[in-house]
Amino acid sequence: MSKVITPQEEDYSKWYNDIVVEADLADHSAVRGCMVIKPHGYAIWEKMQQALDKMFKDTGHVNAYFPLFIPKSLFEAEEKNAEGFAKECAIVTHYRLKSDPQNKGKLIVDPEAKLDEELIVRPTSEAIIWNTYRGWIESYRDLPLLINQWANVVRWEMRTRLFLRTTEFLWQEGHTAHATREEAIEETKKMLEVYADFAENWMAVPVIKGVKTPNERFAGADDTYTIEALMQDGKALQAGTSHFLGQNFAKAFDVKFANKEGKLDHVWATSWGVSTRLMGALIMSHSDNNGLVIPPKLAPTQVVIVPIYKGDEGLKKLAEVAAVIKAKLQQRNVTVKFDDRDSHRPGWKFAEYELKGIPVRIALGERDLSNGTVEVARRDNLTKEVVKIDEIETYIVNLLEEIQSNLFKRALERREQMSHQANTFDEFKKILDEKAGFVYAHWDGTSETEEKIKEETKATIRCIPLNNKQEQGTCIYTGKPSTQRVLFARAY
RNA sequence: CGGGGCGUAGCGUAGUCCGGUAUCGCGCCACGUUUGGGACGUGGAGGCCGUCAGUUCGAAUCUGGCCGCCCCGACCA
């Protein structure tokens, strides 16, 4: 073994890092907190983008692109939003460098080139977008405005982790404008459903849909909806959010429309986003000590064919059969790679594709050739099966579906096993320390109690689940009456 | 910002206490034998030891400054 991954049991965080780096997903860059997304990692992100983009378009949205920079005066217009992001902004103050007279070959910021107004590198785009929408919206006929953008944003976090929290990250942000409050809320919920659908049916990651408490709300939102996933180590990960922004941005940027009665009113807004953080969720949901595990629907390569041969003649014979198998699979929309590189031996390739998470491997040797079979190995549970070449395409198509649903099932079972109820604060703390995972508990509904619990246990309210069961109970912290359990966890 | 660690070949490292021009593994190149779970042999290439200054006949090694990165924590719409 030339590439060793730290076992999860030994150090989960190290395991995660090893997977990201060794599976060639991403690397630390020369810029602190910023990563290089390598081709294999980027290919998975592209699959995610394609699927999501189609879902957005199917729900009536179109793509556009807005500037990276936001003039400070616009940025500060919506007060709560500005305040929420102020402490993690990168700011452009100058537009030119010049040679350092003191130090040959070095450059300094040209003090003559100071900007009159600083530019904020977007941490999110509400400000620049709503400032633009003012010019686009006059009448109810201009509504709804349903726009998405794929972009990069910068948030100057103190501590970063590959994919989970990087200074610069890639994401999509939807920004919509509506004539009524009801319609905007409907949109907010609709996009949450899209995210949940994507997480569960593409990423094979089960999620809890819910509403954030005021404490955890997006800065500038009236309500934040979220999907929360549970990672293998029992920590929660916020996988996507959809915000009902009320009329906050419309008022801050004076975006009004004339309704059918000819009266002017501020429009209602939503915004919603998912980011490259989803890559982290994907990794921490399915991967194991042998490396990455990619659900078939998001795998850039779903099947790899590895020939096992002796000499050029042998390879030639196998290549012919492999080409037939490949063509048959491609006809069924399966992405296949035939790895006939002579520079590595089969065993090396097996290990490599396992590490990189390719869902299915077909091994094809002379022995198979005479039997009319191949050896099919699946990545999710590492089992192998001998399959007749005649039946290969149906077998593989079914197998890919089976792997996709098995991954989801496995993740769901794990989440259920790691979901607990706590009725007292002692019990609550005990579960967090000994079992981790999701903890459903009664809460008195106040921010103060939420804060106290966070201070003492590091657990936060991940969400108040949608369609939550109503039941009488008492707050685990204050003993005050409560009507429902909310979802607590320690989170990434 | 606090705590910890690290900077030596493409990667991972030994050497640093006790100063004498750098060890080993992987990878790379060539040739040959190999190929059903990370092959083997032989030969070869590759390093101003993060950076700047100081001490010294001599610095990877001692002293001081600086820079960078990683990990833990604080922080995290």
Coordinates of C-alpha atoms (C1' of nucleotides) in Angstrom, one line a residue:
Chain A
M1 CA 0.0 0.0 0.0
S2 CA 1.6 3.2 -1.1
K3 CA -1.3 5.4 -0.1
V4 CA -2.5 5.0 3.5
I5 CA -5.7 6.4 4.8
T6 CA -6.0 7.0 8.6
P7 CA -8.8 4.8 9.8
Q8 CA -12.0 6.6 10.9
E9 CA -11.9 5.0 14.4
E10 CA -8.4 6.4 14.9
D11 CA -9.0 10.0 13.9
Y12 CA -12.1 10.9 12.0
S13 CA -10.9 14.3 11.0
K14 CA -7.7 13.0 9.7
W15 CA -9.5 10.3 7.8
Y16 CA -11.6 13.0 6.2
N17 CA -8.6 14.9 5.1
D18 CA -6.8 11.8 3.9
I19 CA -9.8 10.9 1.7
V20 CA -10.0 14.3 0.2
V21 CA -6.3 14.4 -0.6
E22 CA -5.6 10.8 -1.5
A23 CA -8.7 10.4 -3.6
D24 CA -7.5 13.4 -5.6
L25 CA -10.5 15.5 -4.9
A26 CA -8.8 18.6 -3.7
D27 CA -5.6 19.9 -2.2
H28 CA -4.5 22.8 0.0
S29 CA -3.3 25.7 -2.1
A30 CA -0.7 28.4 -1.7
V31 CA -3.5 30.6 -0.3
R32 CA -4.4 30.0 3.3
G33 CA -7.9 28.6 3.6
C34 CA -8.4 28.2 -0.1
M35 CA -8.2 24.9 -1.9
V36 CA -7.5 23.6 -5.4
I37 CA -10.3 21.4 -6.6
K38 CA -8.7 18.7 -8.6
P39 CA -10.2 17.1 -11.7
H40 CA -11.7 14.1 -9.9
G41 CA -13.3 16.3 -7.3
Y42 CA -14.4 18.9 -9.8
A43 CA -16.0 16.2 -12.0
I44 CA -18.2 15.2 -9.1
W45 CA -19.1 18.8 -8.5
E46 CA -20.0 19.1 -12.1
K47 CA -22.3 16.2 -11.9
M48 CA -24.0 17.9 -8.9
Q49 CA -24.3 21.1 -10.8
Q50 CA -25.8 19.4 -13.8
A51 CA -28.5 17.7 -11.7
L52 CA -29.3 20.7 -9.7
D53 CA -29.3 23.1 -12.6
K54 CA -31.8 20.9 -14.4
M55 CA -34.0 20.8 -11.2
F56 CA -33.8 24.6 -11.0
K57 CA -34.8 25.0 -14.7
D58 CA -37.6 22.5 -14.3
T59 CA -39.0 24.6 -11.6
G60 CA -39.0 27.7 -13.8
H61 CA -35.7 29.3 -12.9
V62 CA -33.1 30.8 -15.3
N63 CA -29.4 31.5 -14.8
A64 CA -27.7 34.9 -14.8
Y65 CA -24.5 36.3 -13.4
F66 CA -23.8 39.2 -11.2
P67 CA -20.5 40.9 -10.2
L68 CA -17.9 39.5 -7.8
F69 CA -17.6 43.0 -6.2
I70 CA -20.2 44.9 -4.2
P71 CA -19.7 48.6 -3.5
K72 CA -19.7 49.1 0.3
S73 CA -22.6 51.5 0.2
L74 CA -24.8 48.8 -1.4
F75 CA -23.5 46.1 0.9
E76 CA -24.5 48.0 4.0
A77 CA -28.0 48.8 2.7
E78 CA -29.7 45.9 4.3
E79 CA -28.5 46.3 7.9
K80 CA -29.0 42.9 9.4
N81 CA -27.4 41.2 6.3
A82 CA -24.5 43.6 6.4
E83 CA -24.0 43.1 10.1
G84 CA -24.1 39.4 9.8
F85 CA -21.4 39.2 7.2
A86 CA -19.3 42.2 8.2
K87 CA -16.7 40.3 10.2
E88 CA -15.8 37.9 7.4
C89 CA -15.4 40.1 4.4
A90 CA -12.5 40.6 2.1
I91 CA -12.3 44.2 0.9
V92 CA -10.7 45.7 -2.1
T93 CA -9.2 49.1 -1.3
H94 CA -6.8 49.7 -4.2
Y95 CA -6.6 48.9 -7.9
R96 CA -2.9 49.1 -8.7
L97 CA 0.5 47.9 -7.7
K98 CA 3.9 49.6 -8.4
S99 CA 7.6 48.7 -8.2
D100 CA 9.0 49.1 -4.7
P101 CA 11.7 51.8 -4.9
Q102 CA 13.3 50.3 -1.7
N103 CA 13.3 46.8 -2.8
K104 CA 14.1 45.8 -6.4
G105 CA 11.9 43.3 -8.0
K106 CA 9.2 43.7 -5.4
L107 CA 5.8 45.3 -5.7
I108 CA 3.9 47.5 -3.3
V109 CA 0.4 48.8 -3.3
D110 CA 0.3 52.1 -5.0
P111 CA -1.0 54.6 -2.5
E112 CA -2.1 56.8 -5.3
A113 CA -4.5 54.1 -6.5
K114 CA -6.8 54.1 -3.6
L115 CA -10.5 53.5 -4.4
D116 CA -12.9 56.2 -3.5
E117 CA -15.3 53.6 -2.3
E118 CA -14.2 50.2 -1.1
L119 CA -15.4 47.1 -2.9
I120 CA -16.6 44.1 -0.9
V121 CA -15.8 40.7 -2.4
R122 CA -19.2 39.1 -2.2
P123 CA -19.9 36.7 0.7
T124 CA -23.4 36.4 -0.7
S125 CA -25.0 38.4 -3.5
E126 CA -28.3 39.7 -2.1
A127 CA -27.1 43.3 -2.1
I128 CA -25.8 43.6 -5.7
I129 CA -28.7 41.6 -7.0
W130 CA -31.5 43.5 -5.2
N131 CA -29.9 46.8 -6.3
T132 CA -30.1 45.4 -9.8
Y133 CA -33.7 44.1 -9.4
R134 CA -34.9 47.7 -8.6
G135 CA -34.4 48.5 -12.3
W136 CA -36.0 45.3 -13.5
I137 CA -39.2 45.3 -11.6
E138 CA -42.0 47.8 -12.1
S139 CA -45.2 45.9 -12.4
Y140 CA -46.8 42.7 -11.3
R141 CA -46.2 41.6 -14.9
D142 CA -42.5 41.5 -14.1
L143 CA -43.1 39.0 -11.4
P144 CA -42.2 36.4 -10.3
L145 CA -38.5 36.9 -11.1
L146 CA -36.9 33.5 -10.8
I147 CA -33.1 33.7 -11.1
N148 CA -30.2 31.6 -10.1
Q149 CA -26.5 32.1 -10.4
W150 CA -23.5 29.8 -10.2
A151 CA -20.7 31.6 -8.6
N152 CA -17.8 31.8 -6.2
V153 CA -18.1 33.7 -2.9
V154 CA -15.6 34.6 -0.2
R155 CA -16.1 34.4 3.5
W156 CA -13.0 35.1 5.7
E157 CA -13.5 32.3 8.2
M158 CA -11.0 31.9 11.0
R159 CA -10.6 28.2 10.5
T160 CA -11.2 26.3 7.4
R161 CA -11.6 22.6 6.3
L162 CA -11.4 21.2 2.8
F163 CA -14.8 21.5 1.2
L164 CA -16.6 22.0 4.5
R165 CA -15.5 25.5 5.1
T166 CA -13.1 27.2 2.8
T167 CA -12.4 30.9 2.4
E168 CA -13.5 30.9 -1.2
F169 CA -16.1 28.4 -2.2
L170 CA -18.3 27.6 -5.2
W171 CA -22.1 27.6 -4.9
Q172 CA -25.3 28.5 -6.5
E173 CA -27.6 31.1 -5.1
G174 CA -31.1 31.6 -6.2
H175 CA -32.7 35.0 -5.8
T176 CA -36.4 35.4 -6.5
A177 CA -38.9 38.2 -6.3
H178 CA -42.7 37.7 -5.9
A179 CA -45.8 39.7 -5.7
T180 CA -47.1 38.2 -2.5
R181 CA -45.9 36.9 0.8
E182 CA -47.6 33.6 0.3
E183 CA -46.0 33.0 -3.1
A184 CA -42.6 33.8 -1.7
I185 CA -43.0 31.4 1.2
E186 CA -44.2 28.8 -1.3
E187 CA -41.1 29.3 -3.3
T188 CA -38.9 29.0 -0.3
K189 CA -40.4 25.7 0.6
K190 CA -40.4 24.5 -3.0
M191 CA -36.6 25.0 -3.2
L192 CA -36.1 23.3 0.1
E193 CA -37.9 20.3 -1.4
V194 CA -35.6 20.5 -4.4
Y195 CA -32.6 20.4 -2.1
A196 CA -34.0 17.5 -0.1
D197 CA -34.8 15.6 -3.3
F198 CA -31.3 16.2 -4.6
A199 CA -29.6 15.2 -1.3
E200 CA -31.6 12.0 -1.0
N201 CA -32.1 10.8 -4.5
W202 CA -28.7 11.9 -6.0
M203 CA -26.3 12.1 -3.1
A204 CA -28.0 9.2 -1.3
V205 CA -27.8 11.4 1.8
P206 CA -31.0 11.4 4.0
V207 CA -31.9 14.8 5.4
I208 CA -34.2 16.3 7.9
K209 CA -36.1 19.3 6.6
G210 CA -36.8 22.0 9.1
V211 CA -36.9 25.7 10.1
K212 CA -34.0 27.4 11.8
T213 CA -34.5 29.2 15.1
P214 CA -34.2 33.0 15.0
N215 CA -30.6 32.6 16.4
E216 CA -29.5 30.5 13.5
R217 CA -31.4 32.4 10.8
F218 CA -29.6 33.9 7.7
A219 CA -28.8 37.5 8.4
G220 CA -31.6 39.5 6.7
A221 CA -34.1 36.6 6.5
D222 CA -37.5 36.4 8.1
D223 CA -37.2 32.6 8.1
T224 CA -34.5 30.1 7.1
Y225 CA -35.4 26.6 6.1
T226 CA -32.7 24.0 6.1
I227 CA -31.8 20.4 5.3
E228 CA -29.7 18.8 7.9
A229 CA -27.7 15.6 7.4
L230 CA -25.9 13.4 9.9
M231 CA -22.4 12.4 9.3
Q232 CA -20.8 9.1 10.2
D233 CA -19.1 10.5 13.3
G234 CA -22.4 11.7 14.7
K235 CA -22.0 15.4 13.8
A236 CA -24.7 17.3 11.9
L237 CA -24.0 19.1 8.6
Q238 CA -26.2 21.9 7.3
A239 CA -26.4 20.8 3.7
G240 CA -28.6 23.5 2.1
T241 CA -30.7 26.5 3.1
S242 CA -33.7 28.3 1.6
H243 CA -34.6 31.7 3.0
F244 CA -37.8 33.6 3.1
L245 CA -36.5 37.2 3.0
G246 CA -39.8 39.0 3.5
Q247 CA -39.7 42.5 2.2
N248 CA -36.4 43.3 3.9
F249 CA -34.3 43.6 0.8
A250 CA -37.1 45.2 -1.3
K251 CA -37.3 47.9 1.3
A252 CA -33.6 48.3 1.7
F253 CA -33.2 48.6 -2.1
D254 CA -36.5 50.2 -2.8
V255 CA -37.8 47.6 -5.1
K256 CA -41.5 48.3 -5.7
F257 CA -44.1 47.1 -8.2
A258 CA -47.5 48.2 -9.2
N259 CA -50.1 45.6 -8.5
K260 CA -53.3 45.0 -10.5
E261 CA -55.1 47.7 -8.6
G262 CA -52.3 50.1 -9.5
K263 CA -51.0 50.3 -6.0
L264 CA -47.3 50.3 -5.3
D265 CA -45.9 47.7 -2.9
H266 CA -42.6 46.2 -2.0
V267 CA -41.9 42.8 -3.5
W268 CA -41.3 39.7 -1.5
A269 CA -38.1 37.8 -1.8
T270 CA -36.4 34.4 -1.3
S271 CA -32.8 33.2 -1.6
W272 CA -31.5 29.7 -1.5
G273 CA -28.1 28.1 -1.9
V274 CA -26.0 25.0 -1.8
S275 CA -22.2 24.9 -2.1
T276 CA -19.2 22.7 -2.6
R277 CA -19.8 21.8 1.1
L278 CA -22.0 19.2 -0.4
M279 CA -18.9 17.4 -1.4
G280 CA -18.0 17.1 2.3
A281 CA -21.4 15.7 3.0
L282 CA -21.0 13.2 0.3
I283 CA -17.7 12.1 1.5
M284 CA -18.7 11.8 5.2
S285 CA -21.9 10.0 4.4
H286 CA -20.6 7.0 2.4
S287 CA -16.8 6.7 2.4
D288 CA -14.9 4.1 4.3
N289 CA -11.3 3.2 5.3
N290 CA -10.5 2.1 1.8
G291 CA -11.3 5.5 0.4
L292 CA -14.1 7.4 -1.3
V293 CA -17.5 5.9 -2.1
I294 CA -19.5 7.8 -4.8
P295 CA -23.1 7.1 -5.4
P296 CA -23.5 6.0 -9.0
K297 CA -25.7 8.9 -10.0
L298 CA -22.9 11.4 -9.2
A299 CA -20.0 9.3 -10.3
P300 CA -18.1 10.8 -13.2
T301 CA -17.1 7.3 -14.1
Q302 CA -19.6 4.6 -13.1
V303 CA -17.8 1.6 -14.3
V304 CA -14.2 0.8 -14.9
I305 CA -13.0 -2.1 -16.9
V306 CA -9.6 -3.5 -15.9
P307 CA -7.9 -6.0 -18.2
I308 CA -5.7 -8.8 -16.8
Y309 CA -3.5 -10.0 -19.5
K310 CA -0.2 -11.5 -20.5
G311 CA 1.7 -9.7 -23.3
D312 CA 0.5 -7.5 -26.1
E313 CA -1.4 -10.3 -27.8
G314 CA -3.4 -11.0 -24.6
L315 CA -4.3 -7.3 -24.2
K316 CA -5.5 -7.2 -27.8
K317 CA -7.9 -10.0 -27.3
L318 CA -9.2 -8.6 -24.1
A319 CA -9.5 -5.1 -25.6
E320 CA -11.9 -6.3 -28.3
V321 CA -14.2 -7.8 -25.7
A322 CA -13.9 -4.8 -23.4
A323 CA -14.8 -2.5 -26.3
V324 CA -18.0 -4.5 -26.9
I325 CA -18.9 -4.4 -23.2
K326 CA -18.2 -0.7 -23.1
A327 CA -20.4 0.0 -26.1
K328 CA -23.2 -2.0 -24.7
L329 CA -23.0 -0.2 -21.4
Q330 CA -22.8 3.2 -23.1
Q331 CA -26.0 2.4 -25.0
R332 CA -27.6 2.1 -21.6
N333 CA -26.2 5.5 -20.5
V334 CA -23.6 4.1 -18.3
T335 CA -20.3 5.9 -18.2
V336 CA -17.4 3.5 -18.7
K337 CA -13.7 3.7 -18.7
F338 CA -11.5 1.0 -20.1
D339 CA -8.1 1.2 -18.3
D340 CA -5.6 -0.5 -20.6
R341 CA -2.6 1.3 -19.2
D342 CA 0.4 -1.0 -19.2
S343 CA 2.1 1.2 -16.7
H344 CA 0.3 -0.3 -13.7
R345 CA -0.6 -3.8 -12.8
P346 CA -4.2 -4.9 -12.1
G347 CA -3.8 -5.0 -8.3
W348 CA -2.6 -1.4 -8.3
K349 CA -5.6 -0.3 -10.4
F350 CA -8.0 -2.2 -8.2
A351 CA -6.7 -0.3 -5.2
E352 CA -6.7 3.0 -7.0
Y353 CA -10.3 2.8 -8.2
E354 CA -11.4 1.8 -4.8
L355 CA -9.7 4.8 -3.3
K356 CA -11.3 7.0 -5.9
G357 CA -14.8 5.6 -5.3
I358 CA -15.7 4.3 -8.7
P359 CA -19.0 2.4 -8.0
V360 CA -18.3 -0.7 -10.1
R361 CA -15.2 -2.4 -11.4
I362 CA -15.2 -5.1 -14.1
A363 CA -12.1 -7.3 -14.2
L364 CA -11.6 -9.1 -17.4
G365 CA -8.9 -11.8 -17.9
E366 CA -8.1 -14.7 -20.1
R367 CA -9.8 -17.0 -17.7
D368 CA -13.0 -15.0 -18.2
L369 CA -12.6 -15.0 -21.9
S370 CA -12.7 -18.7 -22.1
N371 CA -15.7 -18.8 -19.7
G372 CA -17.6 -15.9 -21.3
T373 CA -17.7 -14.1 -18.0
V374 CA -16.3 -11.1 -16.1
E375 CA -15.7 -10.4 -12.5
V376 CA -17.9 -7.5 -11.2
A377 CA -16.9 -5.8 -8.0
R378 CA -19.0 -3.2 -6.2
R379 CA -17.5 -0.4 -4.2
D380 CA -20.2 0.1 -1.7
N381 CA -19.9 -3.3 0.1
L382 CA -16.7 -4.6 -1.6
T383 CA -18.3 -7.8 -2.8
K384 CA -17.5 -9.6 -6.1
E385 CA -19.6 -11.6 -8.5
V386 CA -18.9 -13.5 -11.7
V387 CA -21.3 -12.4 -14.4
K388 CA -21.9 -13.7 -17.9
I389 CA -20.8 -11.3 -20.6
D390 CA -24.1 -11.8 -22.4
E391 CA -26.0 -10.5 -19.4
I392 CA -23.6 -7.7 -18.5
E393 CA -25.5 -4.6 -19.5
T394 CA -28.7 -5.5 -17.7
Y395 CA -26.7 -6.7 -14.7
I396 CA -24.7 -3.5 -14.4
V397 CA -27.7 -1.2 -14.9
N398 CA -29.5 -3.0 -12.1
L399 CA -26.4 -3.1 -10.0
L400 CA -25.9 0.7 -10.3
E401 CA -29.5 1.3 -9.1
E402 CA -29.0 -1.2 -6.3
I403 CA -25.8 0.5 -5.1
Q404 CA -27.5 3.9 -5.3
S405 CA -30.4 2.7 -3.1
N406 CA -28.2 0.6 -0.8
L407 CA -26.1 3.7 0.0
F408 CA -29.2 5.7 0.9
K409 CA -30.6 2.8 2.9
R410 CA -27.3 2.4 4.8
A411 CA -27.1 6.1 5.5
L412 CA -30.7 6.2 6.6
E413 CA -30.3 3.3 9.0
R414 CA -27.2 4.8 10.5
R415 CA -29.0 8.1 11.0
E416 CA -31.9 6.3 12.7
Q417 CA -29.5 4.4 14.9
M418 CA -27.9 7.7 15.9
S419 CA -31.1 9.6 16.6
H420 CA -32.1 9.8 20.2
Q421 CA -34.6 11.4 22.5
A422 CA -33.6 13.1 25.6
N423 CA -36.0 14.1 28.4
T424 CA -33.6 15.6 30.9
F425 CA -30.5 17.8 30.5
D426 CA -28.3 15.1 32.1
E427 CA -29.6 12.5 29.6
F428 CA -29.1 15.1 26.8
K429 CA -25.4 15.6 27.8
K430 CA -24.8 11.9 28.2
I431 CA -26.1 11.1 24.8
L432 CA -24.0 13.9 23.2
D433 CA -20.9 12.7 24.8
E434 CA -21.3 9.0 24.5
K435 CA -23.3 8.5 21.4
A436 CA -23.3 11.8 19.5
G437 CA -25.9 12.0 16.7
F438 CA -29.2 13.8 16.5
V439 CA -31.0 14.4 19.8
Y440 CA -34.7 15.3 19.9
A441 CA -35.6 17.3 23.0
H442 CA -38.1 19.7 24.3
W443 CA -37.1 23.4 24.3
D444 CA -38.9 26.4 25.8
G445 CA -38.6 28.4 22.6
T446 CA -36.3 31.1 23.9
S447 CA -33.0 32.3 22.4
E448 CA -31.5 32.5 25.9
T449 CA -32.1 28.8 26.6
E450 CA -30.7 27.9 23.2
E451 CA -27.6 30.0 23.9
K452 CA -27.1 28.4 27.3
I453 CA -27.4 24.9 25.9
K454 CA -24.9 25.8 23.2
E455 CA -22.4 27.2 25.7
E456 CA -22.6 24.2 28.0
T457 CA -22.8 21.4 25.4
K458 CA -21.7 22.8 22.1
A459 CA -24.9 21.4 20.6
T460 CA -27.1 23.7 18.6
I461 CA -30.7 23.5 17.5
R462 CA -30.2 22.3 13.9
C463 CA -33.9 22.9 13.1
I464 CA -37.5 22.6 14.1
P465 CA -38.5 19.7 11.8
L466 CA -41.3 20.4 9.3
N467 CA -44.6 18.7 10.2
N468 CA -43.1 18.1 13.6
K469 CA -45.2 15.9 15.9
Q470 CA -46.9 18.1 18.6
E471 CA -46.6 16.7 22.1
Q472 CA -46.7 18.1 25.6
G473 CA -43.4 18.2 27.4
T474 CA -41.0 20.3 29.4
C475 CA -37.9 22.1 28.3
I476 CA -34.8 20.0 29.2
Y477 CA -33.0 23.1 30.4
T478 CA -35.6 25.3 32.1
G479 CA -38.4 22.9 32.7
K480 CA -40.9 25.3 31.1
P481 CA -43.7 23.8 29.1
S482 CA -43.0 22.9 25.4
T483 CA -45.2 21.6 22.7
Q484 CA -42.7 19.8 20.5
R485 CA -39.2 18.3 20.4
V486 CA -36.6 20.2 18.3
L487 CA -33.5 18.7 16.7
F488 CA -30.2 19.2 18.5
A489 CA -26.7 18.1 17.5
R490 CA -23.1 19.2 17.5
A491 CA -22.4 20.4 14.0
Y492 CA -19.7 21.1 11.4
Chain B
rC1 C1' -6.4 35.7 18.3
rG2 C1' -4.8 31.6 22.1
rG3 C1' -2.5 26.5 22.3
rG4 C1' 0.2 22.6 19.6
rG5 C1' 3.0 20.9 15.4
rC6 C1' 5.8 21.3 11.1
rG7 C1' 9.0 23.4 7.1
rU8 C1' 15.3 18.7 4.4
rA9 C1' 14.4 15.7 -3.6
rG10 C1' 7.7 15.4 -6.6
rC11 C1' 5.7 13.0 -1.7
rG12 C1' 6.7 11.0 3.2
rU13 C1' 10.9 11.1 6.4
rA14 C1' 16.2 10.4 9.3
rG15 C1' 19.8 13.5 10.8
rU16 C1' 19.2 18.9 14.8
rC17 C1' 20.3 17.7 21.7
rC18 C1' 26.4 16.7 20.8
rG19 C1' 28.5 21.8 14.1
rG20 C1' 32.5 18.7 9.5
rU21 C1' 28.2 19.3 3.1
rA22 C1' 22.4 14.8 3.9
rU23 C1' 19.5 9.0 5.5
rC24 C1' 15.7 5.8 4.1
rG25 C1' 11.0 4.6 1.7
rC26 C1' 7.6 5.8 -2.2
rG27 C1' 7.5 8.1 -6.8
rC28 C1' 10.4 9.3 -11.4
rC29 C1' 13.9 7.6 -15.8
rA30 C1' 16.3 3.2 -18.7
rC31 C1' 16.5 -2.0 -19.6
rG32 C1' 14.7 -6.8 -18.5
rU33 C1' 11.4 -10.2 -16.2
rU34 C1' 6.2 -9.7 -14.8
rU35 C1' 0.5 -8.8 -14.8
rG36 C1' -6.5 -12.6 -11.1
rG37 C1' -5.6 -7.3 -5.0
rG38 C1' -0.9 -1.6 -4.6
rA39 C1' 5.4 -6.8 -8.7
rC40 C1' 10.8 -7.7 -8.8
rG41 C1' 15.9 -7.1 -10.4
rU42 C1' 19.9 -4.1 -12.2
rG43 C1' 21.4 0.7 -13.3
rG44 C1' 20.3 6.1 -13.0
rA45 C1' 18.6 11.2 -12.3
rG46 C1' 16.9 14.5 -8.7
rG47 C1' 18.4 18.6 -2.7
rC48 C1' 21.5 26.8 -2.6
rC49 C1' 18.0 21.6 4.2
rG50 C1' 11.4 27.8 4.3
rU51 C1' 13.9 32.8 4.5
rC52 C1' 17.1 36.7 6.3
rA53 C1' 20.9 37.9 9.6
rG54 C1' 24.5 36.5 13.4
rU55 C1' 28.3 33.1 15.8
rU56 C1' 32.3 29.9 13.7
rC57 C1' 37.9 27.8 9.9
rG58 C1' 33.2 25.3 8.9
rA59 C1' 25.9 25.7 10.0
rA60 C1' 20.3 21.4 8.1
rU61 C1' 22.5 21.3 13.1
rC62 C1' 23.9 26.9 17.6
rU63 C1' 21.5 32.2 18.3
rG64 C1' 17.9 36.0 16.8
rG65 C1' 14.3 37.9 13.5
rC66 C1' 10.8 37.0 9.6
rC67 C1' 7.6 34.1 6.4
rG68 C1' 4.4 30.1 5.4
rC69 C1' 1.4 25.9 6.2
rC70 C1' -1.3 22.1 9.1
rC71 C1' -4.0 20.6 13.6
rC72 C1' -7.0 21.8 18.2
rG73 C1' -9.9 25.9 20.3
rA74 C1' -12.4 30.7 20.0
rC75 C1' -15.5 32.2 15.5
rC76 C1' -18.8 30.4 11.6
rA77 C1' -25.2 33.6 7.1

